[in-house]
């Protein structure tokens, strides 16, 4: 596999990484395309197959693992698999795009290890674990048990921040968006002027 740049945004759930990635995708000069992950978890709300995720059954996901179709994959929660299909990255590179990921910390670090020179790995740090819990509750998409699982996982994920190339502290969204744009623009070699 070879092609453009890979830009990874990882963080505990509720840190704001998805908001940052969506903002960056709108910045045409960065020439970014979003890598749609595969998952075995059920759809939430109005999620659309092949737009938000490649939704598949646990058995389909395991078959892709067996076939070595993934650049990286992980069982994030029991029978909830997430992964990046090699074919997805190859498709975007063939379009001449730099690929941006909104991905969990383990998957992000695996990609960074496989493509150290081509990858910018950014960790988005929330103001606090308490703030994360508030943000997750506001979403109203998951049960209290699921939220508590995500909060417990967040402590482990926060400890991985030093392994990333850059850490953005998302205490103020506008500042975080500007910092993310600057980092990505530098990495892909475009002017910081908007």
Coordinates of N, CA and C in Angstrom, one line a residue:
X1 N 0.8 -1.2 0.0 CA 0.0 0.0 0.0 C 0.9 1.2 0.0
X2 N 0.6 2.2 -0.9 CA 1.3 3.4 -0.9 C 0.4 4.5 -1.5
X3 N 0.6 5.7 -1.0 CA -0.3 6.8 -1.5 C 0.0 8.1 -0.8
X4 N -1.1 8.8 -0.4 CA -0.9 10.1 0.2 C -0.6 10.0 1.7
X5 N -1.0 11.1 2.4 CA -0.8 11.2 3.8 C -2.0 10.5 4.6
X6 N -1.7 10.2 5.8 CA -2.7 9.6 6.7 C -2.8 10.5 7.9
X7 N -4.0 11.0 8.3 CA -4.1 11.9 9.4 C -5.1 11.2 10.4
X8 N -4.6 10.9 11.6 CA -5.4 10.2 12.6 C -5.8 11.2 13.7
X9 N -7.1 11.2 14.0 CA -7.6 11.9 15.2 C -8.2 10.8 16.1
X10 N -7.6 10.7 17.3 CA -8.1 9.7 18.3 C -8.3 10.4 19.6
X11 N -9.3 9.9 20.4 CA -9.6 10.5 21.7 C -10.7 9.6 22.4
X12 N -10.9 9.8 23.7 CA -12.0 9.1 24.3 C -13.3 9.6 23.7
X13 N -14.3 8.8 23.7 CA -15.6 9.2 23.2 C -16.1 10.4 23.9
X14 N -16.6 11.4 23.1 CA -17.1 12.6 23.7 C -16.1 13.8 23.8
X15 N -14.8 13.5 23.3 CA -13.8 14.6 23.4 C -13.9 15.7 22.3
X16 N -14.6 15.4 21.3 CA -14.8 16.4 20.2 C -14.0 16.0 18.9
X17 N -13.5 14.8 18.8 CA -12.7 14.5 17.7 C -13.5 14.5 16.4
X18 N -14.7 14.0 16.5 CA -15.6 13.9 15.3 C -15.9 15.3 14.8
X19 N -16.2 16.2 15.7 CA -16.5 17.6 15.3 C -15.2 18.2 14.6
X20 N -14.1 18.0 15.2 CA -12.8 18.5 14.5 C -12.6 17.9 13.2
X21 N -12.8 16.6 13.0 CA -12.6 15.9 11.7 C -13.6 16.5 10.7
X22 N -14.9 16.6 11.1 CA -15.9 17.2 10.2 C -15.5 18.6 9.7
X23 N -15.0 19.4 10.6 CA -14.5 20.7 10.3 C -13.4 20.7 9.2
X24 N -12.4 19.8 9.5 CA -11.2 19.7 8.6 C -11.6 19.2 7.2
X25 N -12.6 18.3 7.1 CA -13.1 17.8 5.8 C -13.7 18.9 5.0
X26 N -14.2 20.0 5.6 CA -14.8 21.1 4.8 C -13.7 22.0 4.3
X27 N -12.4 21.9 4.7 CA -11.4 22.8 4.3 C -10.7 22.2 3.0
X28 N -11.2 22.6 1.9 CA -10.9 22.0 0.6 C -9.4 22.0 0.3
X29 N -8.7 23.0 0.8 CA -7.2 23.1 0.5 C -6.4 22.0 1.1
X30 N -7.0 21.3 2.1 CA -6.3 20.2 2.8 C -6.4 18.9 2.0
X31 N -7.3 18.8 1.0 CA -7.5 17.7 0.1 C -7.7 16.4 0.9
X32 N -8.6 16.4 1.9 CA -8.9 15.3 2.7 C -10.1 14.5 2.3
X33 N -10.0 13.2 2.6 CA -11.2 12.3 2.4 C -11.3 11.5 3.7
X34 N -12.5 11.2 4.1 CA -12.8 10.5 5.4 C -12.7 9.0 5.1
X35 N -11.9 8.3 6.0 CA -11.9 6.8 6.0 C -13.1 6.3 6.8
X36 N -14.0 5.7 6.1 CA -15.1 5.1 6.8 C -14.7 3.7 7.4
X37 N -14.9 3.6 8.7 CA -14.5 2.4 9.4 C -15.6 1.3 9.2
X38 N -15.2 0.1 9.4 CA -16.1 -1.0 9.5 C -16.4 -1.3 11.0
X39 N -17.6 -1.8 11.2 CA -18.0 -2.1 12.6 C -19.0 -3.2 12.6
X40 N -19.0 -4.0 13.7 CA -20.0 -5.0 13.9 C -21.1 -4.5 14.9
X41 N -21.0 -3.3 15.4 CA -22.0 -2.8 16.3 C -23.3 -2.4 15.5
X42 N -24.4 -2.4 16.2 CA -25.7 -2.0 15.5 C -25.6 -0.5 15.2
X43 N -26.4 -0.1 14.2 CA -26.5 1.3 13.8 C -27.2 2.0 14.9
X44 N -26.8 3.3 15.0 CA -27.5 4.2 16.0 C -28.2 5.3 15.2
X45 N -29.4 5.6 15.6 CA -30.1 6.8 15.1 C -30.3 6.7 13.5
X46 N -29.8 7.7 12.9 CA -29.9 7.8 11.4 C -28.7 7.5 10.7
X47 N -27.8 6.7 11.3 CA -26.6 6.3 10.6 C -26.8 5.5 9.3
X48 N -26.0 5.8 8.3 CA -26.2 5.2 7.0 C -25.0 4.3 6.7
X49 N -25.3 3.1 6.2 CA -24.2 2.1 5.8 C -23.4 2.7 4.7
X50 N -22.1 2.6 4.8 CA -21.0 3.1 3.8 C -20.8 4.6 3.9
X51 N -21.6 5.3 4.7 CA -21.4 6.7 4.9 C -20.8 7.0 6.3
X52 N -21.5 6.4 7.3 CA -21.0 6.5 8.7 C -20.0 5.4 9.1
X53 N -20.4 4.2 8.7 CA -19.6 3.0 8.9 C -20.0 2.0 7.8
X54 N -19.1 1.0 7.6 CA -19.5 -0.2 6.9 C -20.0 -1.2 8.0
X55 N -21.3 -1.3 8.0 CA -21.9 -2.1 9.1 C -21.9 -3.6 8.6
X56 N -21.5 -4.5 9.5 CA -21.5 -5.9 9.1 C -21.7 -6.7 10.4
X57 N -22.1 -8.0 10.2 CA -22.3 -8.9 11.3 C -21.0 -9.2 11.9
X58 N -21.0 -9.8 13.1 CA -19.8 -10.3 13.8 C -19.1 -11.3 12.9
X59 N -19.9 -12.2 12.4 CA -19.3 -13.3 11.5 C -18.7 -12.7 10.3
X60 N -19.3 -11.7 9.7 CA -18.7 -11.1 8.5 C -17.4 -10.4 8.9
X61 N -17.4 -9.7 10.0 CA -16.2 -9.0 10.5 C -15.1 -10.0 10.7
X62 N -15.4 -11.1 11.3 CA -14.4 -12.1 11.6 C -13.8 -12.7 10.3
X63 N -14.7 -12.9 9.3 CA -14.2 -13.4 8.0 C -13.2 -12.4 7.4
X64 N -13.5 -11.1 7.5 CA -12.5 -10.1 7.0 C -11.2 -10.1 7.7
X65 N -11.3 -10.4 9.0 CA -10.0 -10.5 9.8 C -9.2 -11.7 9.3
X66 N -9.9 -12.9 9.1 CA -9.3 -14.1 8.6 C -8.7 -13.8 7.3
X67 N -9.3 -13.0 6.4 CA -8.8 -12.8 5.1 C -7.7 -11.7 5.0
X68 N -7.4 -11.1 6.2 CA -6.4 -10.0 6.4 C -6.8 -8.8 5.5
X69 N -8.1 -8.5 5.5 CA -8.6 -7.3 4.8 C -8.4 -6.0 5.5
X70 N -8.1 -6.1 6.8 CA -8.0 -4.8 7.6 C -6.6 -4.3 7.7
X71 N -6.5 -3.0 7.7 CA -5.2 -2.3 8.0 C -5.0 -2.4 9.5
X72 N -6.1 -2.3 10.3 CA -6.1 -2.4 11.7 C -7.5 -2.8 12.1
X73 N -7.6 -3.5 13.2 CA -9.0 -3.8 13.8 C -8.8 -4.0 15.3
X74 N -9.9 -3.9 16.0 CA -10.0 -4.2 17.4 C -11.4 -4.5 17.9
X75 N -11.4 -5.4 18.9 CA -12.7 -5.7 19.5 C -12.7 -4.7 20.7
X76 N -13.5 -3.6 20.5 CA -13.5 -2.5 21.4 C -14.3 -2.9 22.7
X77 N -15.4 -3.4 22.4 CA -16.2 -4.0 23.5 C -16.6 -5.4 23.0
X78 N -17.1 -6.3 23.9 CA -17.4 -7.6 23.5 C -18.3 -7.7 22.3
X79 N -17.9 -8.3 21.3 CA -18.6 -8.5 20.0 C -18.8 -7.2 19.3
X80 N -18.2 -6.1 19.7 CA -18.2 -4.8 19.0 C -16.9 -4.6 18.4
X81 N -16.7 -5.0 17.1 CA -15.5 -4.8 16.4 C -15.5 -3.6 15.6
X82 N -14.3 -3.0 15.5 CA -14.1 -1.8 14.6 C -12.8 -2.0 13.9
X83 N -12.8 -1.5 12.6 CA -11.6 -1.7 11.9 C -11.5 -0.8 10.6
X84 N -10.3 -0.8 10.0 CA -10.1 0.0 8.8 C -9.8 -1.0 7.7
X85 N -10.7 -1.0 6.7 CA -10.4 -1.9 5.5 C -9.3 -1.3 4.7
X86 N -8.4 -2.1 4.3 CA -7.3 -1.7 3.4 C -7.9 -1.1 2.1
X87 N -9.0 -1.8 1.6 CA -9.6 -1.3 0.4 C -10.1 0.1 0.4
X88 N -10.6 0.5 1.6 CA -11.1 1.9 1.8 C -9.9 2.9 1.7
X89 N -8.8 2.7 2.3 CA -7.7 3.6 2.2 C -7.1 3.6 0.8
X90 N -7.0 2.4 0.2 CA -6.5 2.3 -1.2 C -7.4 3.1 -2.2
X91 N -8.7 3.0 -2.0 CA -9.7 3.7 -2.8 C -9.5 5.2 -2.7
X92 N -9.3 5.7 -1.5 CA -9.1 7.2 -1.3 C -7.8 7.7 -1.8
X93 N -6.8 6.9 -1.6 CA -5.4 7.2 -2.2 C -5.5 7.3 -3.7
X94 N -6.2 6.3 -4.3 CA -6.4 6.3 -5.8 C -7.0 7.6 -6.3
X95 N -7.9 8.2 -5.4 CA -8.5 9.5 -5.8 C -7.6 10.6 -5.6
X96 N -6.4 10.4 -5.1 CA -5.4 11.4 -4.9 C -5.6 12.2 -3.6
X97 N -6.3 11.6 -2.6 CA -6.7 12.3 -1.4 C -5.7 11.9 -0.3
X98 N -5.6 12.8 0.7 CA -5.0 12.5 2.0 C -6.2 11.9 2.9
X99 N -5.9 10.9 3.6 CA -7.0 10.2 4.3 C -7.0 10.6 5.8
X100 N -8.2 11.0 6.3 CA -8.3 11.4 7.7 C -9.2 10.3 8.4
X101 N -8.8 10.0 9.6 CA -9.4 9.0 10.4 C -10.0 9.6 11.7
X102 N -11.2 9.2 12.1 CA -11.7 9.4 13.4 C -11.8 8.0 14.0
X103 N -10.8 7.7 14.8 CA -10.5 6.3 15.2 C -10.1 6.2 16.7
X104 N -10.4 5.0 17.2 CA -10.0 4.8 18.6 C -8.5 4.8 18.7
X105 N -8.0 5.0 20.0 CA -6.5 5.1 20.2 C -5.7 3.9 19.8
X106 N -6.2 2.7 20.0 CA -5.4 1.5 19.7 C -5.3 1.4 18.2
X107 N -6.4 1.6 17.4 CA -6.3 1.6 16.0 C -5.4 2.7 15.4
X108 N -5.6 3.9 16.0 CA -4.7 5.0 15.5 C -3.3 4.7 15.7
X109 N -2.9 4.2 16.8 CA -1.5 3.9 17.0 C -1.0 2.7 16.2
X110 N -1.8 1.8 15.9 CA -1.4 0.7 15.0 C -1.1 1.2 13.6
X111 N -1.9 2.1 13.1 CA -1.7 2.7 11.7 C -0.4 3.5 11.8
X112 N -0.2 4.3 12.8 CA 1.0 5.1 13.0 C 2.3 4.2 12.9
X113 N 2.2 3.0 13.6 CA 3.3 2.1 13.6 C 3.6 1.5 12.2
X114 N 2.5 1.2 11.4 CA 2.7 0.7 10.1 C 3.1 1.7 9.1
X115 N 2.7 2.9 9.2 CA 3.1 4.0 8.3 C 3.7 5.2 9.0
X116 N 4.8 5.1 9.7 CA 5.3 6.1 10.6 C 5.6 7.5 9.8
X117 N 6.1 7.4 8.6 CA 6.4 8.7 7.9 C 5.2 9.3 7.3
X118 N 4.3 8.5 6.9 CA 3.1 9.0 6.2 C 2.0 9.5 7.1
X119 N 2.1 9.2 8.4 CA 1.0 9.4 9.3 C 1.3 10.6 10.4
X120 N 0.3 11.4 10.5 CA 0.2 12.4 11.6 C -0.8 11.9 12.6
X121 N -0.4 11.5 13.8 CA -1.4 11.0 14.8 C -1.6 12.1 15.9
X122 N -2.9 12.5 16.0 CA -3.3 13.6 16.9 C -4.2 13.0 17.9
X123 N -4.0 13.3 19.2 CA -4.8 13.0 20.3 C -5.6 14.2 20.7
X124 N -6.9 14.1 20.8 CA -7.8 15.2 21.3 C -8.1 14.9 22.8
X125 N -7.6 15.8 23.6 CA -7.8 15.7 25.1 C -9.0 16.5 25.5
X126 N -9.9 15.9 26.3 CA -11.0 16.6 26.8 C -10.6 17.4 28.0
X127 N -11.5 18.4 28.4 CA -11.1 19.2 29.6 C -11.0 18.3 30.9
X128 N -11.9 17.3 31.0 CA -11.8 16.4 32.2 C -12.7 15.2 31.9
X129 N -12.6 14.2 32.7 CA -13.4 13.0 32.6 C -14.9 13.4 33.0
X130 N -15.0 14.3 33.9 CA -16.4 14.7 34.3 C -17.1 15.4 33.1
X131 N -16.3 16.2 32.4 CA -16.9 16.9 31.2 C -17.3 15.9 30.1
X132 N -16.5 14.8 30.0 CA -16.8 13.8 29.1 C -18.1 13.1 29.4
X133 N -18.3 12.8 30.7 CA -19.6 12.2 31.1 C -20.8 13.1 30.7
X134 N -20.6 14.4 31.0 CA -21.7 15.4 30.7 C -22.0 15.3 29.2
X135 N -20.9 15.4 28.3 CA -21.1 15.4 26.9 C -21.8 14.1 26.4
X136 N -21.4 13.0 26.9 CA -22.0 11.7 26.5 C -23.4 11.6 26.9
X137 N -23.8 12.1 28.1 CA -25.2 12.1 28.5 C -26.0 13.0 27.6
X138 N -25.5 14.2 27.2 CA -26.2 15.1 26.3 C -26.5 14.5 25.0
X139 N -25.7 13.5 24.5 CA -26.0 12.9 23.2 C -27.3 12.1 23.2
X140 N -27.6 11.5 24.4 CA -28.8 10.7 24.6 C -28.9 9.6 23.6
X141 N -27.7 9.0 23.2 CA -27.7 7.9 22.3 C -27.4 6.5 23.0
X142 N -27.0 6.6 24.2 CA -26.6 5.3 24.9 C -27.1 5.2 26.3
X143 N -27.2 4.0 26.8 CA -27.7 3.8 28.2 C -26.6 4.2 29.2
X144 N -27.0 4.4 30.4 CA -26.0 4.8 31.5 C -24.9 3.7 31.6
X145 N -25.3 2.4 31.4 CA -24.2 1.4 31.5 C -23.2 1.6 30.4
X146 N -23.6 1.9 29.2 CA -22.7 2.1 28.0 C -21.9 3.4 28.3
X147 N -22.5 4.4 28.8 CA -21.7 5.6 29.2 C -20.7 5.3 30.2
X148 N -21.0 4.6 31.2 CA -20.1 4.2 32.3 C -18.9 3.4 31.7
X149 N -19.2 2.5 30.8 CA -18.2 1.7 30.1 C -17.2 2.7 29.4
X150 N -17.8 3.6 28.7 CA -16.9 4.6 27.9 C -16.1 5.4 28.8
X151 N -16.6 5.8 30.0 CA -15.9 6.6 30.9 C -14.7 5.8 31.5
X152 N -15.0 4.6 31.8 CA -13.9 3.7 32.4 C -12.8 3.5 31.3
X153 N -13.2 3.4 30.1 CA -12.2 3.2 29.0 C -11.4 4.5 28.8
X154 N -12.1 5.7 29.0 CA -11.4 7.0 28.8 C -10.2 7.1 29.6
X155 N -10.2 6.7 30.8 CA -9.0 6.8 31.7 C -7.8 6.1 31.1
X156 N -8.0 4.9 30.5 CA -6.9 4.1 29.9 C -6.5 4.9 28.6
X157 N -7.5 5.4 27.8 CA -7.2 6.1 26.6 C -6.4 7.3 26.8
X158 N -6.7 8.1 27.9 CA -6.0 9.3 28.2 C -4.5 9.1 28.5
X159 N -4.2 7.9 29.0 CA -2.8 7.5 29.3 C -2.0 7.3 28.0
X160 N -2.6 7.1 26.9 CA -1.9 6.9 25.6 C -1.5 8.2 24.9
X161 N -2.0 9.3 25.4 CA -1.7 10.6 24.7 C -0.3 10.9 24.4
X162 N 0.7 10.6 25.3 CA 2.1 10.8 24.9 C 2.6 10.0 23.7
X163 N 1.9 9.0 23.3 CA 2.4 8.2 22.2 C 2.0 8.8 20.9
X164 N 1.2 9.8 20.9 CA 0.8 10.5 19.7 C 1.8 11.6 19.3
X165 N 1.7 12.0 18.0 CA 2.6 13.1 17.5 C 2.3 14.4 18.2
X166 N 1.0 14.7 18.3 CA 0.5 15.9 18.8 C -0.7 15.7 19.7
X167 N -0.9 16.6 20.7 CA -2.0 16.5 21.6 C -2.7 17.9 21.5
X168 N -4.0 17.9 21.1 CA -4.8 19.1 21.1 C -5.7 19.0 22.4
X169 N -5.7 20.1 23.2 CA -6.5 20.2 24.4 C -7.8 20.9 23.9
X170 N -8.9 20.1 23.9 CA -10.2 20.7 23.4 C -11.0 21.3 24.6
X171 N -10.4 22.4 25.1 CA -11.1 23.1 26.2 C -12.0 24.2 25.6
X172 N -11.6 24.7 24.4 CA -12.3 25.7 23.7 C -12.4 25.2 22.2
X173 N -13.6 25.0 21.7 CA -13.7 24.4 20.4 C -13.1 25.2 19.3
X174 N -13.3 26.5 19.2 CA -12.7 27.3 18.2 C -11.2 27.3 18.2
X175 N -10.6 27.3 19.4 CA -9.1 27.2 19.5 C -8.6 25.8 19.0
X176 N -9.4 24.7 19.4 CA -9.0 23.4 19.0 C -9.1 23.2 17.5
X177 N -10.1 23.8 16.9 CA -10.3 23.8 15.4 C -9.2 24.4 14.7
X178 N -8.8 25.6 15.2 CA -7.6 26.4 14.6 C -6.3 25.6 14.7
X179 N -6.1 25.0 15.9 CA -4.9 24.2 16.1 C -4.8 23.0 15.2
X180 N -6.0 22.3 15.1 CA -6.1 21.1 14.2 C -5.8 21.5 12.8
X181 N -6.4 22.6 12.3 CA -6.2 23.0 10.9 C -4.7 23.3 10.7
X182 N -4.1 24.0 11.6 CA -2.7 24.4 11.4 C -1.8 23.1 11.4
X183 N -2.0 22.2 12.3 CA -1.2 20.9 12.3 C -1.4 20.2 11.0
X184 N -2.6 20.0 10.5 CA -2.8 19.2 9.3 C -2.3 20.0 8.1
X185 N -2.5 21.3 8.0 CA -2.0 22.1 6.9 C -0.4 21.9 6.8
X186 N 0.2 22.0 7.9 CA 1.7 21.9 8.0 C 2.1 20.5 7.4
X187 N 1.4 19.5 7.9 CA 1.7 18.1 7.6 C 1.5 17.8 6.1
X188 N 0.4 18.3 5.5 CA 0.1 18.0 4.1 C 0.8 19.0 3.2
X189 N 1.4 20.0 3.8 CA 2.2 21.0 3.0 C 1.5 22.0 2.3
X190 N 0.4 22.6 2.9 CA -0.3 23.7 2.3 C -0.2 24.9 3.3
X191 N -0.4 26.1 2.7 CA -0.4 27.3 3.4 C -1.4 27.3 4.5
X192 N -1.1 27.9 5.7 CA -2.0 28.0 6.8 C -3.1 29.0 6.6
X193 N -3.0 29.8 5.6 CA -4.0 30.9 5.3 C -5.3 30.2 4.8
X194 N -6.4 30.6 5.3 CA -7.7 30.0 4.9 C -8.3 30.8 3.8

